[in-house]
Every structure is written in structure tokens, then in C-alpha cells.
PDB file of C-alpha atoms in Angstrom:
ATOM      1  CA  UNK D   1     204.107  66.283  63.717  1.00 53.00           C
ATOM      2  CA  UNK D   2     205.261  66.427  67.891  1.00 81.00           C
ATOM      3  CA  UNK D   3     202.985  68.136  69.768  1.00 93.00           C
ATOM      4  CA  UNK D   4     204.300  70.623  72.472  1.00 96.00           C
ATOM      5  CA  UNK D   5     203.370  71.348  76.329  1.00 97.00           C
ATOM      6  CA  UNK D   6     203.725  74.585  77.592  1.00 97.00           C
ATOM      7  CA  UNK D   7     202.875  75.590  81.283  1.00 97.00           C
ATOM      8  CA  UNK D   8     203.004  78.931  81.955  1.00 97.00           C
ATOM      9  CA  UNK D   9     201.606  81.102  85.150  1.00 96.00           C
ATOM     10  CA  UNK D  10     200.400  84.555  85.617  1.00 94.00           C
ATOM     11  CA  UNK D  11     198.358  87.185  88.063  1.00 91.00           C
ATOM     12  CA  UNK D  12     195.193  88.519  87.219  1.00 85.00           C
ATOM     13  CA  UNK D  13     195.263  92.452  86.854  1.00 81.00           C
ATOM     14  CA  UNK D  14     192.365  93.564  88.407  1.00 72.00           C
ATOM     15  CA  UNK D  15     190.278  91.554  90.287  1.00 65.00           C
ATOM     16  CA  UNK D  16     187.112  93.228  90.437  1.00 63.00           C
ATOM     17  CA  UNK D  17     185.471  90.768  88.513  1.00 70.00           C
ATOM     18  CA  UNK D  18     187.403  87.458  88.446  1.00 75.00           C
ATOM     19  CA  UNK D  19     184.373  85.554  87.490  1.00 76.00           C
ATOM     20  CA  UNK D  20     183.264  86.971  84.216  1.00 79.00           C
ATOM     21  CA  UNK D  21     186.861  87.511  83.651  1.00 79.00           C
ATOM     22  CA  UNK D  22     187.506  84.260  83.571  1.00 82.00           C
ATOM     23  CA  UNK D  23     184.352  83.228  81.950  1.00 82.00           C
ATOM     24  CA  UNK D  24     185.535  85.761  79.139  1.00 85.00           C
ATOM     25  CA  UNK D  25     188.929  84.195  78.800  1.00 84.00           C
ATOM     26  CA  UNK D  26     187.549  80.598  79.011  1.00 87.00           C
ATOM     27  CA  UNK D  27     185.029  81.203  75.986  1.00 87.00           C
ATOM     28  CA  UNK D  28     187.874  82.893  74.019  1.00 90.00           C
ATOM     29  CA  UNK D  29     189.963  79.981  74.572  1.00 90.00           C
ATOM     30  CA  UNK D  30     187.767  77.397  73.621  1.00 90.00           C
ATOM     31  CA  UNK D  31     186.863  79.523  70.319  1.00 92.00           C
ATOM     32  CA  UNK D  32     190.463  79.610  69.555  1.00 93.00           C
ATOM     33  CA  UNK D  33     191.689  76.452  70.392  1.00 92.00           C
ATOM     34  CA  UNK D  34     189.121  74.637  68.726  1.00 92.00           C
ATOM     35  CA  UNK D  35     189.636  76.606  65.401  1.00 95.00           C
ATOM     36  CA  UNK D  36     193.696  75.548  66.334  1.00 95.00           C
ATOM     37  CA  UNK D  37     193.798  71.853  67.764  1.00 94.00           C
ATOM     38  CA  UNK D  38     194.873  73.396  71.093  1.00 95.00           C
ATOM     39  CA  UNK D  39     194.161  71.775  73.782  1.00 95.00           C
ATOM     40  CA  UNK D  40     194.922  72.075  77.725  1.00 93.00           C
ATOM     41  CA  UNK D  41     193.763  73.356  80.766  1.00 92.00           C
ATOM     42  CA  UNK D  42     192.929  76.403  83.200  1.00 90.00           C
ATOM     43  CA  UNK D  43     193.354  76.857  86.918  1.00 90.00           C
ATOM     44  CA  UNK D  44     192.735  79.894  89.330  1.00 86.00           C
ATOM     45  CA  UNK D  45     193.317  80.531  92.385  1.00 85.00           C
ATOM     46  CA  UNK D  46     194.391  83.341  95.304  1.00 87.00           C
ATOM     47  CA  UNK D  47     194.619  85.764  91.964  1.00 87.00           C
ATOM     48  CA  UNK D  48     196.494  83.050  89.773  1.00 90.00           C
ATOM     49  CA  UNK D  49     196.420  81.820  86.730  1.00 89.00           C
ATOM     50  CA  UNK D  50     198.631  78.711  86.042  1.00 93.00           C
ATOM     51  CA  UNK D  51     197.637  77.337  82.319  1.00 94.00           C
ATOM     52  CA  UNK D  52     198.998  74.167  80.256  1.00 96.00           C
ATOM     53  CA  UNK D  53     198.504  74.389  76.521  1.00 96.00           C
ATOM     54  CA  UNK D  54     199.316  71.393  74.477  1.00 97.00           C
ATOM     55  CA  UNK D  55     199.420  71.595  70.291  1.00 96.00           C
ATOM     56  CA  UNK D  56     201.628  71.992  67.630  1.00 96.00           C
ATOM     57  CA  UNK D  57     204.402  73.921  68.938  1.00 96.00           C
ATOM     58  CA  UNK D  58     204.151  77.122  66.527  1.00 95.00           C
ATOM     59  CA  UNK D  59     200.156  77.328  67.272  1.00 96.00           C
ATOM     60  CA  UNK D  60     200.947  77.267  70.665  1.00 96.00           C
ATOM     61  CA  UNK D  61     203.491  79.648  70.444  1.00 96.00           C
ATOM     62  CA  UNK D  62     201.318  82.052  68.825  1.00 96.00           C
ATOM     63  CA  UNK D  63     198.467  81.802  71.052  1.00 95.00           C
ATOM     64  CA  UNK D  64     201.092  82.293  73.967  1.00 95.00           C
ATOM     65  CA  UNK D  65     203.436  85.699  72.588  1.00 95.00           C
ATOM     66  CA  UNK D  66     200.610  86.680  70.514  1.00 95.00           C
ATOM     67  CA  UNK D  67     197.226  86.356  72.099  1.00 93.00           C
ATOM     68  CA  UNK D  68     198.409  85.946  75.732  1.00 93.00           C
ATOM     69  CA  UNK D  69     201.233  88.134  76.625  1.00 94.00           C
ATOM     70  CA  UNK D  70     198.945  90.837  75.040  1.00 93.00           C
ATOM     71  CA  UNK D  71     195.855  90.296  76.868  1.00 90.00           C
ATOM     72  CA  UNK D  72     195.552  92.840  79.466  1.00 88.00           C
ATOM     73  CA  UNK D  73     194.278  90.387  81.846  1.00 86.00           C
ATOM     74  CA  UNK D  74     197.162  89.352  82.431  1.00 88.00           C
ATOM     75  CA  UNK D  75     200.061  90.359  84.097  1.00 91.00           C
ATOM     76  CA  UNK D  76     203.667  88.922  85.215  1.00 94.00           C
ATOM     77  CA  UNK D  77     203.215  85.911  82.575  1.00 95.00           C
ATOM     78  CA  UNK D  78     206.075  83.397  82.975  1.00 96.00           C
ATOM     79  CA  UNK D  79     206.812  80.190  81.315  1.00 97.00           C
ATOM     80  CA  UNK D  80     207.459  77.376  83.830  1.00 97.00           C
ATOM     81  CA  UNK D  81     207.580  74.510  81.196  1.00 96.00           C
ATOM     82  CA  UNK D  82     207.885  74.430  77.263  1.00 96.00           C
ATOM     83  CA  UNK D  83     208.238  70.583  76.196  1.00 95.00           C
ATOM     84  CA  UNK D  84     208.168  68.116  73.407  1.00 95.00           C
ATOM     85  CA  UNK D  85     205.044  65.179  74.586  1.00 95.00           C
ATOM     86  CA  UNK D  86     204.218  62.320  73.057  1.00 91.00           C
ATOM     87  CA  UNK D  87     200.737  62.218  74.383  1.00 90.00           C
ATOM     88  CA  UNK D  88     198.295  65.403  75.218  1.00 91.00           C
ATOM     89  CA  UNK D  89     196.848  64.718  78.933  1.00 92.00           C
ATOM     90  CA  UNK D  90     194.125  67.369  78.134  1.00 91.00           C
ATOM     91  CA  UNK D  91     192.740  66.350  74.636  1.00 90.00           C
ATOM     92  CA  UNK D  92     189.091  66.013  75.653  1.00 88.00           C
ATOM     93  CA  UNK D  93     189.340  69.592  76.282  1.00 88.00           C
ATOM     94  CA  UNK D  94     189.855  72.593  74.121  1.00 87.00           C
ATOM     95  CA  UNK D  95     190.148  74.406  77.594  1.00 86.00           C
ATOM     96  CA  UNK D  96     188.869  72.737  80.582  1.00 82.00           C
ATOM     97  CA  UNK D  97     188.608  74.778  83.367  1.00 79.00           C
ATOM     98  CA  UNK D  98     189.752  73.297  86.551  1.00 77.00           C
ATOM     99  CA  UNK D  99     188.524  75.408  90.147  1.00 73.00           C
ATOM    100  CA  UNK D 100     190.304  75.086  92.704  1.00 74.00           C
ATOM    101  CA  UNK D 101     189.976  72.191  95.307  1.00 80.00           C
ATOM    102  CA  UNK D 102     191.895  70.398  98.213  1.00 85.00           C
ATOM    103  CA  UNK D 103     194.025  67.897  96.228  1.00 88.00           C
ATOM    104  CA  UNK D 104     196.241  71.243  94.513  1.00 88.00           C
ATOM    105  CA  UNK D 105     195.784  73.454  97.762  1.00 88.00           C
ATOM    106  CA  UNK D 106     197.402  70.143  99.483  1.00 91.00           C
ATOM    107  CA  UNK D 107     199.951  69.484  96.785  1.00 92.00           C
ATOM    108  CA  UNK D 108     201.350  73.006  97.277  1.00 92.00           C
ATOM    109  CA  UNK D 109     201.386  72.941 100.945  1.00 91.00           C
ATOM    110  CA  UNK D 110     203.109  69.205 100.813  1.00 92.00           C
ATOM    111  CA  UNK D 111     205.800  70.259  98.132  1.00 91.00           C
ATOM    112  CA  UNK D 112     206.251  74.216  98.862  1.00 82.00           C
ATOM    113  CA  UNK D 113     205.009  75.013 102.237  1.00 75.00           C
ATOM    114  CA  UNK D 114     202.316  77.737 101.435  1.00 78.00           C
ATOM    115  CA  UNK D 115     199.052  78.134  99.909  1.00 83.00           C
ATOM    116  CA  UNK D 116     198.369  77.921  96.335  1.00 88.00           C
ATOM    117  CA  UNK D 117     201.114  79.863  94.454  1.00 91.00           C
ATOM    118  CA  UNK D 118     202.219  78.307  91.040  1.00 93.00           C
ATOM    119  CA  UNK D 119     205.519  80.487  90.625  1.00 94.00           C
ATOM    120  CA  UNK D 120     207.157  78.423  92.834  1.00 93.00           C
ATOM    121  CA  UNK D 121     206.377  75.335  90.874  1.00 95.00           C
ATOM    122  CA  UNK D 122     209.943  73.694  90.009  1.00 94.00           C
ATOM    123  CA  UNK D 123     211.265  71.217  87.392  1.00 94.00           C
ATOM    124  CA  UNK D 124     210.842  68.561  90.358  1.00 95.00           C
ATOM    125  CA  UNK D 125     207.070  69.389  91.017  1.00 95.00           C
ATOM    126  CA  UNK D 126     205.948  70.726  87.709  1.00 96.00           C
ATOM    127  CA  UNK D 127     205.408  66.528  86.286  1.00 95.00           C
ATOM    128  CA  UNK D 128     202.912  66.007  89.145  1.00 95.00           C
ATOM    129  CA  UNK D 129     201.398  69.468  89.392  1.00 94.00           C
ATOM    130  CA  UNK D 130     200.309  68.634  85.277  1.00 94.00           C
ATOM    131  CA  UNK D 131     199.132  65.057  86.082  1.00 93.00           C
ATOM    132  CA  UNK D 132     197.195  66.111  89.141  1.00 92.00           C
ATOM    133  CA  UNK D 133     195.070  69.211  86.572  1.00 90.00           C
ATOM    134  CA  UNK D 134     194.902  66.298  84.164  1.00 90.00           C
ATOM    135  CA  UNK D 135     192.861  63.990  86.496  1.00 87.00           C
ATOM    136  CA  UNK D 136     190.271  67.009  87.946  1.00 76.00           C
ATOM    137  CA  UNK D 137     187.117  67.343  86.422  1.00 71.00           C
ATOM    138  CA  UNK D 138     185.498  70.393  83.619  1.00 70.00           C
ATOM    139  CA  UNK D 139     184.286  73.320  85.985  1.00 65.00           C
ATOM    140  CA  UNK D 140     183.493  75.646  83.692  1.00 56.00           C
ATOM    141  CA  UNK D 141     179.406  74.641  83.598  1.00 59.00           C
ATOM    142  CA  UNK D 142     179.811  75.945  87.214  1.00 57.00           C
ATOM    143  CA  UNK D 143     181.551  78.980  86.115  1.00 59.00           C
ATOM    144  CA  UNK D 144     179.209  79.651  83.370  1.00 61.00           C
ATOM    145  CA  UNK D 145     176.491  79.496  86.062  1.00 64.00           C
ATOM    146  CA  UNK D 146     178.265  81.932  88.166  1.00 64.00           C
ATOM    147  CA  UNK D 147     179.460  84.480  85.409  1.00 62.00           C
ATOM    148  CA  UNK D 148     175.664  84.694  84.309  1.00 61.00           C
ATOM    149  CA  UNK D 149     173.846  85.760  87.291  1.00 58.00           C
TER     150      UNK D 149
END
């Protein structure tokens, strides 16, 4: 069976915690994917999140309309990428949790002139934005730390 990529971006809805809120959706994730083959990655940043989910396409399409587009922790979801892959980058990782860090904050400036902002990702930049979450390393032992204290 193909597996699927899908990239898709959104804004937080209230910020007043962004740190157990992600912590929250980072444990979920990891529950679910696991129990789903799911695999992919997390990033946040300046209120974003921009996520890549690789799987069997209807699993991932169910986590995304079902679970996803529901959660009220999100807002303004919107697919950037939905492909067919021959290889998962992220498949040491039911959800790794990437924070953010110079290389993406200078990708974005380099390709789109402005600080981290993953709607205006294009079909030109989206390859390389992927391979550059693929190479950062699992933050969410940081985030764990952070979320309980």
C-alpha cells in the first residue's frame, strides 16, 4: 500500500497557553498515530502551526477532517501539500516535535522575505521546507519540561 504526505498549516486560537497546548496536542498525536502507523512532524512558531503527516492515505485523511479540523485549537487549517511518497522522511517519529530555530526562520526570510509564516509556503518551497523539518532534531523532551512546571 502507497503511503501519503500531507502538509497542512494553521493558527493557534488562543494563545494563552501555547505550551501546554502544544504539549496536549503532541501527546494526543503520538497516542493516535502510534495506534495508526502515522507518522510526521510538528512545528510552531509566531502562533503557527505547520504539520506533515505521512501514512496510509485514508488514516491520514481521517486524522486530518476528522480529528484536526475539529479540534478547537485550531483555526484557519489549510492544506499546502497532499502527495503520494515512496519513502516517509519522519518514520522514527510518531510526532516529533520540531521548535523553532535559525535554519527555518532563515529559510523563510531567504525564500519569502518575512519571518516565519508557513501560508506562504509554495509548490516551489514546500520540497525543501519538508526536508529541512526532516533533518531537525525531537524537541518535545524540552517541551515536556516546559509544559510541566
Amino acid at each position: 500500500m502507497n503511503d501519503f504526505r500531507l502538509l497542512y498549516v494553521s493558527k493557534i486560537k488562543s494563545n494563552i497557553n501555547p505550551v501546554n497546548d502544544l504539549y496536549d496536542i503532541l501527546t494526543e498525536a503520538v497516542a493516535f498515530n502510534s495506534l495508526n502507523e502515522i507518522y510526521g512532524v510538528l512545528y510552531y512558531g509566531n502562533d503557527y502551526f505547520i504539520q506533515c503527516l505521512e501514512g496510509q492515505k485514508d488514516k491520514v485523511e481521517y486524522l486530518f477532517y476528522e480529528k484536526i479540523l475539529k479540534d478547537p485549537r485550531h483555526k484557519n487549517c489549510e492544506v499546502l501539500s497532499f502527495e503520494n511518497i515512496e519513502k516517509c522522511l519522519f518514520s522514527a517519529w510518531h510526532m516529533k516535535y520540531a521548535m523553532i530555530h535559525k535554519e527555518v526562520i532563515d529559510f523563510f526570510k531567504h525564500y519569502h522575505n518575512d519571518e516565519f509564516n508557513p501560508y506562504l509556503l509554495s509548490s516551489s518551497t514546500i520540497p525543501a521546507f519538508i526536508e529541512l523539518l526532516s533533518t531537525h532534531g525531537d524537541s518535545f523532551s524540552i517541551l515536556k519540561s516546559k509544559a510541566l512546571t
